Short mmCIF file of C-alpha atoms in Angstrom, two decimals:
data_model
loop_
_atom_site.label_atom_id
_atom_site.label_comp_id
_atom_site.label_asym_id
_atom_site.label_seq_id
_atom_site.Cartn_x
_atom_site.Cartn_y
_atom_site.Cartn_z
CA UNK A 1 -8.48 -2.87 29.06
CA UNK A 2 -4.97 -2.74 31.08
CA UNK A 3 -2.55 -0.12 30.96
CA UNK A 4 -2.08 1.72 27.65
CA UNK A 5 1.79 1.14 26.18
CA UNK A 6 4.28 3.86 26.00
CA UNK A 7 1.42 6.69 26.82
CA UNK A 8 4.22 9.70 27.68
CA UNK A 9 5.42 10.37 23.65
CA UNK A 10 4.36 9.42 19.83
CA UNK A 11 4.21 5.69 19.01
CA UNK A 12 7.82 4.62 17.46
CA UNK A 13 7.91 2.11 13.94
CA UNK A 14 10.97 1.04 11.85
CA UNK A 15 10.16 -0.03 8.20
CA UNK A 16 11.92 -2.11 6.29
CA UNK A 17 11.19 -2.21 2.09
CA UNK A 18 9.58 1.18 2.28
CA UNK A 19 9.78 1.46 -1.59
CA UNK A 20 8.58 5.14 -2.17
CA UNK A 21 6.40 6.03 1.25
CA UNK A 22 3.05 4.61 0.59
CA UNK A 23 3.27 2.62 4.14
CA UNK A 24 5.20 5.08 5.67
CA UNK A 25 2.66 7.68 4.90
CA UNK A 26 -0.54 6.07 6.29
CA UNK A 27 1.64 4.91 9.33
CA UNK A 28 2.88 8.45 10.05
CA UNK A 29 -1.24 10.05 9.65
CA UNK A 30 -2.13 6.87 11.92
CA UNK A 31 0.72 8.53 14.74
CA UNK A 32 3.11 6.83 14.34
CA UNK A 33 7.05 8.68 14.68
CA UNK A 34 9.61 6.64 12.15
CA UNK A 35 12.83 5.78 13.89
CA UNK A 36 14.48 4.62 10.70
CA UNK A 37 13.22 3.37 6.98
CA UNK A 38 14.43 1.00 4.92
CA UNK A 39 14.72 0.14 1.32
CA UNK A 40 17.63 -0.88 -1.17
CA UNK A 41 16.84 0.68 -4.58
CA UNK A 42 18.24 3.80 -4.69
CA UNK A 43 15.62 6.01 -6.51
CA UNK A 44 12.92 5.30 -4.29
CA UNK A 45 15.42 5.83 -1.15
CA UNK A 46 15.72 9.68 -3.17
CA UNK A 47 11.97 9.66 -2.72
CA UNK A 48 11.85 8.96 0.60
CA UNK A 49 14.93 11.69 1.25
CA UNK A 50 13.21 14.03 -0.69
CA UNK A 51 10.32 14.28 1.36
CA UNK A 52 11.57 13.48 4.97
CA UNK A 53 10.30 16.62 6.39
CA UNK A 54 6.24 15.57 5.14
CA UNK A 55 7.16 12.62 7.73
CA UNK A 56 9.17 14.77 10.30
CA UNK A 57 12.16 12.40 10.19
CA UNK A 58 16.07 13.31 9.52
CA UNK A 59 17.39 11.67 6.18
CA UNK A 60 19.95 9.92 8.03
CA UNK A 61 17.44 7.62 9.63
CA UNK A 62 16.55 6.87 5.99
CA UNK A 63 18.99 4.09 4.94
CA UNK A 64 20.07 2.28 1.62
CA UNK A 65 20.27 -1.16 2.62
CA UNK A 66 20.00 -4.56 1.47
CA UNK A 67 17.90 -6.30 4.45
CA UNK A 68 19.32 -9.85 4.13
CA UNK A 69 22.74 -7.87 5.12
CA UNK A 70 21.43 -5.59 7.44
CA UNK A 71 19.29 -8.11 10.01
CA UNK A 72 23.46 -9.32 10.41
CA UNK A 73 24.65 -6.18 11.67
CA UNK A 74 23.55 -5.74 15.08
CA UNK A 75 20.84 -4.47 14.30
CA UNK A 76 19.42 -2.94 17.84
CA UNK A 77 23.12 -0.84 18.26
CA UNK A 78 22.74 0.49 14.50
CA UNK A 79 19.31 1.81 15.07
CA UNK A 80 20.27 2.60 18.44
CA UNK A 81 17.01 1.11 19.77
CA UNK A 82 16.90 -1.11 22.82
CA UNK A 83 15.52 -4.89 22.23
CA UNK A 84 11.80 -4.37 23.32
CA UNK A 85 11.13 -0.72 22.82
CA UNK A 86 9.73 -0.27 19.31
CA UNK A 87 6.35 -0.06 19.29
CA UNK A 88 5.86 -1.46 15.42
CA UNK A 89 7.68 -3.36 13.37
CA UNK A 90 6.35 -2.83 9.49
CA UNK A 91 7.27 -4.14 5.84
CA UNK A 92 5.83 -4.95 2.72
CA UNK A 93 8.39 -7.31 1.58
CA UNK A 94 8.74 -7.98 -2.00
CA UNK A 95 5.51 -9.73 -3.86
CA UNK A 96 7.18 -11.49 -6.70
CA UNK A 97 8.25 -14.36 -4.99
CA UNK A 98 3.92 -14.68 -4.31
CA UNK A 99 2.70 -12.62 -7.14
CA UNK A 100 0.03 -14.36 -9.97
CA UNK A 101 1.51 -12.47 -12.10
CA UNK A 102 5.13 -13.86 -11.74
CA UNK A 103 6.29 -18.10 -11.17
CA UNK A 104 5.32 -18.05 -7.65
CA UNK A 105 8.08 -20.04 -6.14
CA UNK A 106 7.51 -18.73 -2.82
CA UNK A 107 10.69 -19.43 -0.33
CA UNK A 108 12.58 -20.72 -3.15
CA UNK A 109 12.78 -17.48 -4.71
CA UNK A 110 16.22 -15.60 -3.61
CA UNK A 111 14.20 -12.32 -3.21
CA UNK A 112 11.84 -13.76 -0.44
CA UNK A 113 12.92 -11.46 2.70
CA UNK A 114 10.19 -13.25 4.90
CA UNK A 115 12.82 -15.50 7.03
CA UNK A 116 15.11 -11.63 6.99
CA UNK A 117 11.49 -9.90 8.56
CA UNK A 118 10.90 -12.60 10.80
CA UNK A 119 14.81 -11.98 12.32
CA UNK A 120 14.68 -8.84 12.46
CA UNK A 121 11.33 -9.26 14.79
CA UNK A 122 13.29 -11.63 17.01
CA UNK A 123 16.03 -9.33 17.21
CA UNK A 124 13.81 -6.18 17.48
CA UNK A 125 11.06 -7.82 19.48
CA UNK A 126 8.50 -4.87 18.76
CA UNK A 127 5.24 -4.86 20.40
CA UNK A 128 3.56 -5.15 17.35
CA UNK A 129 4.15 -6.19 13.88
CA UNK A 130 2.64 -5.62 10.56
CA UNK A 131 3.57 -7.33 6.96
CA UNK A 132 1.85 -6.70 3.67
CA UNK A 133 1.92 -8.71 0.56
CA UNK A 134 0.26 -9.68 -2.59
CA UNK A 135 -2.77 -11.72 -1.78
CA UNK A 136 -0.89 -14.53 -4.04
CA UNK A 137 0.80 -15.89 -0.95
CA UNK A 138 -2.84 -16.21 0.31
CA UNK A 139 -4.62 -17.89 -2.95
CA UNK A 140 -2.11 -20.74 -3.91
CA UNK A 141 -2.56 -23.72 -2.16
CA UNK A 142 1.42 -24.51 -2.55
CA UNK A 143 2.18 -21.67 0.06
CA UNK A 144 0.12 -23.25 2.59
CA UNK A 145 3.12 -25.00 4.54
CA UNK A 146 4.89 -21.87 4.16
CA UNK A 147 2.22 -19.59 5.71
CA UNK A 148 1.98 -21.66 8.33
CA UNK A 149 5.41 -21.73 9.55
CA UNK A 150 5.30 -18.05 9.60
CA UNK A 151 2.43 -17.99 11.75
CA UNK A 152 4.61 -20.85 13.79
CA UNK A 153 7.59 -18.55 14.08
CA UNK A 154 5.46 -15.42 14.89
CA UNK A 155 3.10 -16.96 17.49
CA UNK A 156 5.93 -18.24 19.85
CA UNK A 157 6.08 -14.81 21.70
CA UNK A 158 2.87 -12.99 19.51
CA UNK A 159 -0.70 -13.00 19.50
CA UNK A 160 -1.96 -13.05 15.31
CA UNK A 161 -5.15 -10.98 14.88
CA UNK A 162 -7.27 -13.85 13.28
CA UNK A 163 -10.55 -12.21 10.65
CA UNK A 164 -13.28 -13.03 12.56
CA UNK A 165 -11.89 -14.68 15.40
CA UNK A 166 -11.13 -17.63 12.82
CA UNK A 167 -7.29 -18.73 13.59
CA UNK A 168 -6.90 -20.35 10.63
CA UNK A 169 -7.51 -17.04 8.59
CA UNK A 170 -4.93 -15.01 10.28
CA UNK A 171 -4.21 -12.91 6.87
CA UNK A 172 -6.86 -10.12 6.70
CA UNK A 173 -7.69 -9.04 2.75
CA UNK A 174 -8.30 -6.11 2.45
CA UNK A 175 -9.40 -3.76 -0.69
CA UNK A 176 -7.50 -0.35 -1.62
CA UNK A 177 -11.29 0.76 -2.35
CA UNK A 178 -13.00 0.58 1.05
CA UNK A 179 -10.95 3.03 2.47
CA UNK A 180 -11.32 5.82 -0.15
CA UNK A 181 -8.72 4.98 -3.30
CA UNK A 182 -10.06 4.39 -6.21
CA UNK A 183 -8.61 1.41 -7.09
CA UNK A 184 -9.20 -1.92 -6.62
CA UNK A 185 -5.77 -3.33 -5.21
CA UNK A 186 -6.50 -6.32 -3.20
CA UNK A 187 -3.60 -6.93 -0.23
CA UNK A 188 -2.68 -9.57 2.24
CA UNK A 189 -2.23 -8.13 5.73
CA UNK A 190 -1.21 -9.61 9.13
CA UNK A 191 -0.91 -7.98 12.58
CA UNK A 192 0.56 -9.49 15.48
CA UNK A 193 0.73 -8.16 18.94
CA UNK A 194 2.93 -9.14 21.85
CA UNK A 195 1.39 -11.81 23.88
CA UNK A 196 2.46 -9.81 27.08
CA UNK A 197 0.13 -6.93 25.93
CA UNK A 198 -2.16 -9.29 24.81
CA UNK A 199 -2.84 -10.44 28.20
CA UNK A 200 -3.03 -7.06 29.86
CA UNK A 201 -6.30 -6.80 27.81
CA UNK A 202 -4.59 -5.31 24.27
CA UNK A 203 -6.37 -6.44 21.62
CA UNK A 204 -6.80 -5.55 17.95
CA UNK A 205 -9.78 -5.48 15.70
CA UNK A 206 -9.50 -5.10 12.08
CA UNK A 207 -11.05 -1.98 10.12
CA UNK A 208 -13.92 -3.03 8.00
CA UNK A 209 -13.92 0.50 5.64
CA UNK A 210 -13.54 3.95 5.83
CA UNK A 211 -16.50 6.30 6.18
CA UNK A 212 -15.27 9.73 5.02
CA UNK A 213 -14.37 9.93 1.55
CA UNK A 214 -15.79 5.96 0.55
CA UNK A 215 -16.38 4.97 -2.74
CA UNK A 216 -13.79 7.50 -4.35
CA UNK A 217 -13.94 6.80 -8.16
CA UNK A 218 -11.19 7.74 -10.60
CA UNK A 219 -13.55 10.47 -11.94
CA UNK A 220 -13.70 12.54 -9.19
CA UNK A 221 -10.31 11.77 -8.23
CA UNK A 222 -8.73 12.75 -11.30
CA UNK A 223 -10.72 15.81 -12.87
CA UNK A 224 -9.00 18.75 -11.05
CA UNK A 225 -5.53 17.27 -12.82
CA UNK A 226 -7.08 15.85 -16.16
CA UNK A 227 -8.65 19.34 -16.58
CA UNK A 228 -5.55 21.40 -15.90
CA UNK A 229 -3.62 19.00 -18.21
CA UNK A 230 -5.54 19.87 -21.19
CA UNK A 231 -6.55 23.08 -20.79
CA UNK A 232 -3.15 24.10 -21.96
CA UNK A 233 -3.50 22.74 -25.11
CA UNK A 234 -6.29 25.04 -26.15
CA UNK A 235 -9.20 24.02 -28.30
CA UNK A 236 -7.93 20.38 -29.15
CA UNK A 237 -7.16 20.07 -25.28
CA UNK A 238 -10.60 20.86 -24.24
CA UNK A 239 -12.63 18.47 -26.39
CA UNK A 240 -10.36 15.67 -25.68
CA UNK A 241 -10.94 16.72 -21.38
CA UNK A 242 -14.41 16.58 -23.25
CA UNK A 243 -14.31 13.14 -24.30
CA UNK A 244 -12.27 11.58 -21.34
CA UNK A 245 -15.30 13.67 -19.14
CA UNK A 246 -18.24 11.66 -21.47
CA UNK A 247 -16.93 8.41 -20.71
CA UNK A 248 -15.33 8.64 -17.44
CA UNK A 249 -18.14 10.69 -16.17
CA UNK A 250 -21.27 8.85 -17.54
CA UNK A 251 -23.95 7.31 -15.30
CA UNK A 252 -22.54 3.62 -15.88
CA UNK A 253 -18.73 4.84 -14.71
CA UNK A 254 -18.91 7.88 -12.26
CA UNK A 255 -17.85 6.07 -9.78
CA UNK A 256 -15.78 3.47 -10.73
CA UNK A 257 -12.67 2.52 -9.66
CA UNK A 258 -9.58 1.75 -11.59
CA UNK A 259 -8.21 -1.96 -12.09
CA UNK A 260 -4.89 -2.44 -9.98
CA UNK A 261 -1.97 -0.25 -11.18
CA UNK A 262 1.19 -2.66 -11.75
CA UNK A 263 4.52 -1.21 -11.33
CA UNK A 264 6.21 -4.32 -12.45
CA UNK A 265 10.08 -4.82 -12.36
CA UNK A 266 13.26 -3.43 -13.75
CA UNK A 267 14.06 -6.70 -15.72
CA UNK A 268 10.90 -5.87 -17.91
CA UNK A 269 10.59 -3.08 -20.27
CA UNK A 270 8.90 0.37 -20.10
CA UNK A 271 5.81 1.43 -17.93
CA UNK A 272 2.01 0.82 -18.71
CA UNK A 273 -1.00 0.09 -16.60
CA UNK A 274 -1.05 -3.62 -16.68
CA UNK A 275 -2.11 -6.38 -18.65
CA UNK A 276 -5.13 -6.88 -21.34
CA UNK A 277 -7.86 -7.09 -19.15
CA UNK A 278 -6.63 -4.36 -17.11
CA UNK A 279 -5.95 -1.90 -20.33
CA UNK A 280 -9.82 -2.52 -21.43
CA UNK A 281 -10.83 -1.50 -18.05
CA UNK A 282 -9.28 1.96 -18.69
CA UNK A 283 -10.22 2.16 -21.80
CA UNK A 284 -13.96 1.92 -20.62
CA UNK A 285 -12.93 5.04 -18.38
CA UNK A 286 -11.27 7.08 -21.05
CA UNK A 287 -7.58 6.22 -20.72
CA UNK A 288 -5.17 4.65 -22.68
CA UNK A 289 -2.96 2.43 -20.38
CA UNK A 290 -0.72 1.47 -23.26
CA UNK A 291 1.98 3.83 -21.67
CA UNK A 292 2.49 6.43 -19.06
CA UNK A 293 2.65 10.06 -19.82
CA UNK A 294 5.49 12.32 -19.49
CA UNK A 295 4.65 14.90 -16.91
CA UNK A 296 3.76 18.68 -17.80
CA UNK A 297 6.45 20.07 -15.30
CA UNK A 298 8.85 17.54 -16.49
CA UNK A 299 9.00 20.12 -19.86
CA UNK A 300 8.73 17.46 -21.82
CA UNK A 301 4.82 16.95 -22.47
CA UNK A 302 4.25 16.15 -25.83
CA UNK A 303 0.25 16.39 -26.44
CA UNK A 304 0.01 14.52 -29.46
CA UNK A 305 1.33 11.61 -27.49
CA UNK A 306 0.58 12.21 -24.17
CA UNK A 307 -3.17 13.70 -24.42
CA UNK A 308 -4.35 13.81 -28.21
CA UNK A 309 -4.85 9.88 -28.62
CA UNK A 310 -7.63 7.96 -30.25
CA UNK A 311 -8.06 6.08 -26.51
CA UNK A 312 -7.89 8.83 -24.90
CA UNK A 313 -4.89 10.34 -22.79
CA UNK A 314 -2.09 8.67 -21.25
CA UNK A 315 -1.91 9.37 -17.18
CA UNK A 316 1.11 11.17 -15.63
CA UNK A 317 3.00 9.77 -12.99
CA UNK A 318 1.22 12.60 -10.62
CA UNK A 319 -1.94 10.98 -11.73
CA UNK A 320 -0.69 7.63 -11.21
CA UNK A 321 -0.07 8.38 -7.90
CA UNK A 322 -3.78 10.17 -7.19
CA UNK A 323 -4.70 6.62 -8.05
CA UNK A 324 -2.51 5.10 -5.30
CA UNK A 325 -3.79 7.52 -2.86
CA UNK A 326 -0.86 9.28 -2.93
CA UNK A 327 -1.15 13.24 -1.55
CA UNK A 328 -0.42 15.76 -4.18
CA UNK A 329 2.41 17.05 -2.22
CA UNK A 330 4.42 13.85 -2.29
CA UNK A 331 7.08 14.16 -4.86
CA UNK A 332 8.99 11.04 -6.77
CA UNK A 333 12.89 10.96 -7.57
CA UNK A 334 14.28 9.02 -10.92
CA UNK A 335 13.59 9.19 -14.28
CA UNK A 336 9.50 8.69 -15.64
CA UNK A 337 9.68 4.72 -15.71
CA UNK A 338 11.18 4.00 -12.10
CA UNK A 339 9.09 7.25 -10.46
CA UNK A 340 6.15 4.93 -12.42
CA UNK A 341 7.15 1.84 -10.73
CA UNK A 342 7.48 3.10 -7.27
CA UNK A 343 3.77 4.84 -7.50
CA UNK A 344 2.69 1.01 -8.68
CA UNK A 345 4.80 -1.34 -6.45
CA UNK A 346 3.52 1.31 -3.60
CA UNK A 347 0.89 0.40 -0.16
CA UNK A 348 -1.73 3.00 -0.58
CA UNK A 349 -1.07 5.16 1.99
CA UNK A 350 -4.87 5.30 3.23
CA UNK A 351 -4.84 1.53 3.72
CA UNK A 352 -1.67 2.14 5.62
CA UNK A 353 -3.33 4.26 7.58
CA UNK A 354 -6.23 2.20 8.64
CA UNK A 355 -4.55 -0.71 9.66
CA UNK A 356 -1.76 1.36 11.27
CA UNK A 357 -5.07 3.45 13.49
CA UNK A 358 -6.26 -0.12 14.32
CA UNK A 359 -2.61 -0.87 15.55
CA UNK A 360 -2.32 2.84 17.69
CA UNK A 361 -6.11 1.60 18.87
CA UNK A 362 -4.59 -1.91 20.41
CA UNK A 363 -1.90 0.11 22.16
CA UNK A 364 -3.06 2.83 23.38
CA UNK A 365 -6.95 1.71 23.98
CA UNK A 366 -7.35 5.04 25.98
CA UNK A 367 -7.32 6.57 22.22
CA UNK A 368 -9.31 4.18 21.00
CA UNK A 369 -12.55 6.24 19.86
CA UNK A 370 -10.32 9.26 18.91
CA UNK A 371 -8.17 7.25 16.15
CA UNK A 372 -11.11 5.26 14.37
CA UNK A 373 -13.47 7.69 14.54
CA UNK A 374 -13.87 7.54 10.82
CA UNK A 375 -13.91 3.80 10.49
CA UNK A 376 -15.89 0.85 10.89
CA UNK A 377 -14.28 -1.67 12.70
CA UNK A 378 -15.13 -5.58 12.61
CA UNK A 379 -16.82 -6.28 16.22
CA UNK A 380 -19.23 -3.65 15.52
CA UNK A 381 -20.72 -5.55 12.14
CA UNK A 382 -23.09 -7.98 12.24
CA UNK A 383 -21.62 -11.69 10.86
CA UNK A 384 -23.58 -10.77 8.06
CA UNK A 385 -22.76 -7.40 6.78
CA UNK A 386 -18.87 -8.69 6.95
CA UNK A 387 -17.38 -8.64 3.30
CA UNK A 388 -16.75 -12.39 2.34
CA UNK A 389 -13.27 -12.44 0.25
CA UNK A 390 -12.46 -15.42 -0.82
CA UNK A 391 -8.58 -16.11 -1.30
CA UNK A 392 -9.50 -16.95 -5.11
CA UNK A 393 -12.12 -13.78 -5.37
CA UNK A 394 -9.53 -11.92 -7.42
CA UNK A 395 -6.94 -12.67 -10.86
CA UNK A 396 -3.86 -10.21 -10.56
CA UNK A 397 -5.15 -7.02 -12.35
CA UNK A 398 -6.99 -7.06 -8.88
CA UNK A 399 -10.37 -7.67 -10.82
CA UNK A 400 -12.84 -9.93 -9.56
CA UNK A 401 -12.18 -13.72 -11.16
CA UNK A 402 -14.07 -14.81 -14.13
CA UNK A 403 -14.81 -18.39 -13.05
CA UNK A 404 -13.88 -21.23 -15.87
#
């Protein structure tokens, strides 16, 4: 390959709708040094302030902003980066405009930020980009004119990794569970790289799955914390950790992974873990999803809600966030409900991190085997041991479909 790109210090990203980390996590394990992050609702902007120093970044560089504003400011002299610079580009801009879940109307929708990301590349002109969404915007065929003139916009100066070399498949799903969350959590991903990297032999490959740590169930990934959680409560405590173990720990669900967690929005009432389907799923694996529980170091743990139910116990936020691949170190600012939302509106980090090692891999070649050590990457498959997702594989719990 040619050259390697800005070899002499860490790999620089901006992110815009950073929401509580998840992206910004995986990006910063992947090497990755944030310049700035952005994100307008103010609790999960605490978040992010809160732990700055687990990303090694100064909290001014963390900014409240509303991106349709901001991409009109100039935005090179505010982030005092020169046009061409930046290494990546990143955002998961908002799903509901895509979503199943919500009225999908796509560009109409006043919260589609798309045409803002696609700005702030012109004006940024990164050397790579990476956008994450609901893989809605992939499964309806009403958003096919609008993914292409995305790809139209993008592809005037950038190269768009295609999944399998197919062009016309230039959105890459990928599952929170092949990379080592236990949870199912389809997303829509694209990269693009700068054609004039692209033809000095850069190229990217997509990650396939994750060899350390695959196939994480919630079991394993949520005794240590189950356990602790009702040990307190003595006797009772123990036979429901009992229970939750029987069920969540049998032969048939060991290693089972949870349905997708849905954070939802603030125009709909309090948190749970998603819709009907979804709450049977937990149910099967000892939890009831019919609300969130408060958590112990909050002081206000209330067993008889919170752990002594007939279903089972409620998860914590903290728990919540195990799911989401959170680290345990990673705290959450607001009251229960929005630190809820954040953890389920969140990019697992680890997913982050994959694609963002892939991205390090097409830049910096020379690092190549280093970064994706612990991956399997797509030209080193077979056609045939490639997973075959089908835009319509999954409903929007992030099961697979049930067909008619």
């Amino acid at each position: 390959m040619g050259a390697s790109v800005g070899s002499g210090g860490p790999l620089t990203s901006v992110e815009i709708c950073a929401g509580a980390g998840g992206q910004a996590i995986g990006l910063h394990d992947a090497g990755f040094k944030h310049k700035a992050l952005l994100e307008i609702d103010p609790d999960a902007v605490a978040t992010l302030r809160k732990n700055a120093d687990q990303l090694d970044m100064d909290e001014e560089w963390i900014l409240e902003e509303d991106l349709k504003k901001f991409v009109n400011g100039g935005v090179c002299t505010r982030l005092n980066i020169k046009r061409g610079e930046l290494d990546l580009l990143a955002g998961g801009v908002p799903c509901p405009p895509f979503s199943i879940a919500g009225k999908q109307l796509g560009e109409e929708d006043d919260r589609d930020l798309f045409p803002a990301m696609l700005d702030l590349v012109d004006e940024l002109f990164p050397r790579a980009v990476m956008i994450e969404n609901v893989r809605g915007l992939l499964g309806s065929p009403k958003f096919s004119a609008y993914r292409t003139s995305i790809l139209k916009r993008l592809s005037a100066q950038y190269h768009v990794a295609a999944v399998e070399g197919d062009i016309s498949r230039t959105w890459r799903i990928m599952e929170a569970k092949d990379f080592g969350v236990p949870q199912l959590r389809p997303r829509a991903i694209l990269v693009a790289i700068r054609k004039d990297l692209v033809e000095r032999g850069h190229s990217f490959i997509w990650p396939v799955y994750r060899i350390k740590d695959g196939n994480r169930g919630v079991y394993d990934a949520l005794f240590d914390s189950m356990k602790d959680r009702c040990y307190k409560h003595g006797k009772e405590g123990k036979r429901v950790f009992r229970e939750w173990v029987k069920k969540a720990g049998s032969e048939a669900n060991r290693h089972a992974v949870a349905p997708t967690l849905v954070g939802g929005s603030k125009k709909h009432g309090g948190a749970d873990l998603g819709p009907t389907r979804a709450k049977r799923a937990w149910a099967e694996l000892g939890i009831d999803a019919m609300g969130v529980a408060n958590d112990p170091d909050d002081g206000k743990c209330d067993p008889e809600r919170d752990l002594f139910r007939e279903a089972g116990p409620m998860l914590t936020v903290k728990q919540a966030a195990i799911i989401q691949g959170f680290p345990d170190s990673w705290e959450f600012s607001g009251r229960k409900t929005a630190r809820y939302r954040q953890v389920g509106n969140a990019f697992p980090p680890p997913v982050a991190e994959a694609v963002g090692r892939a991205i390090r891999a097409a830049l910096r070649p020379e690092q190549q085997d280093e970064v994706l050590r612990n991956y399997v990457m797509e030209d080193s498959l077979p056609a045939e041991e490639l997973p075959d997702i089908q835009l319509d594989m999954f409903d929007s719990t992030g099961f697979e479909a049930v067909p008619a």
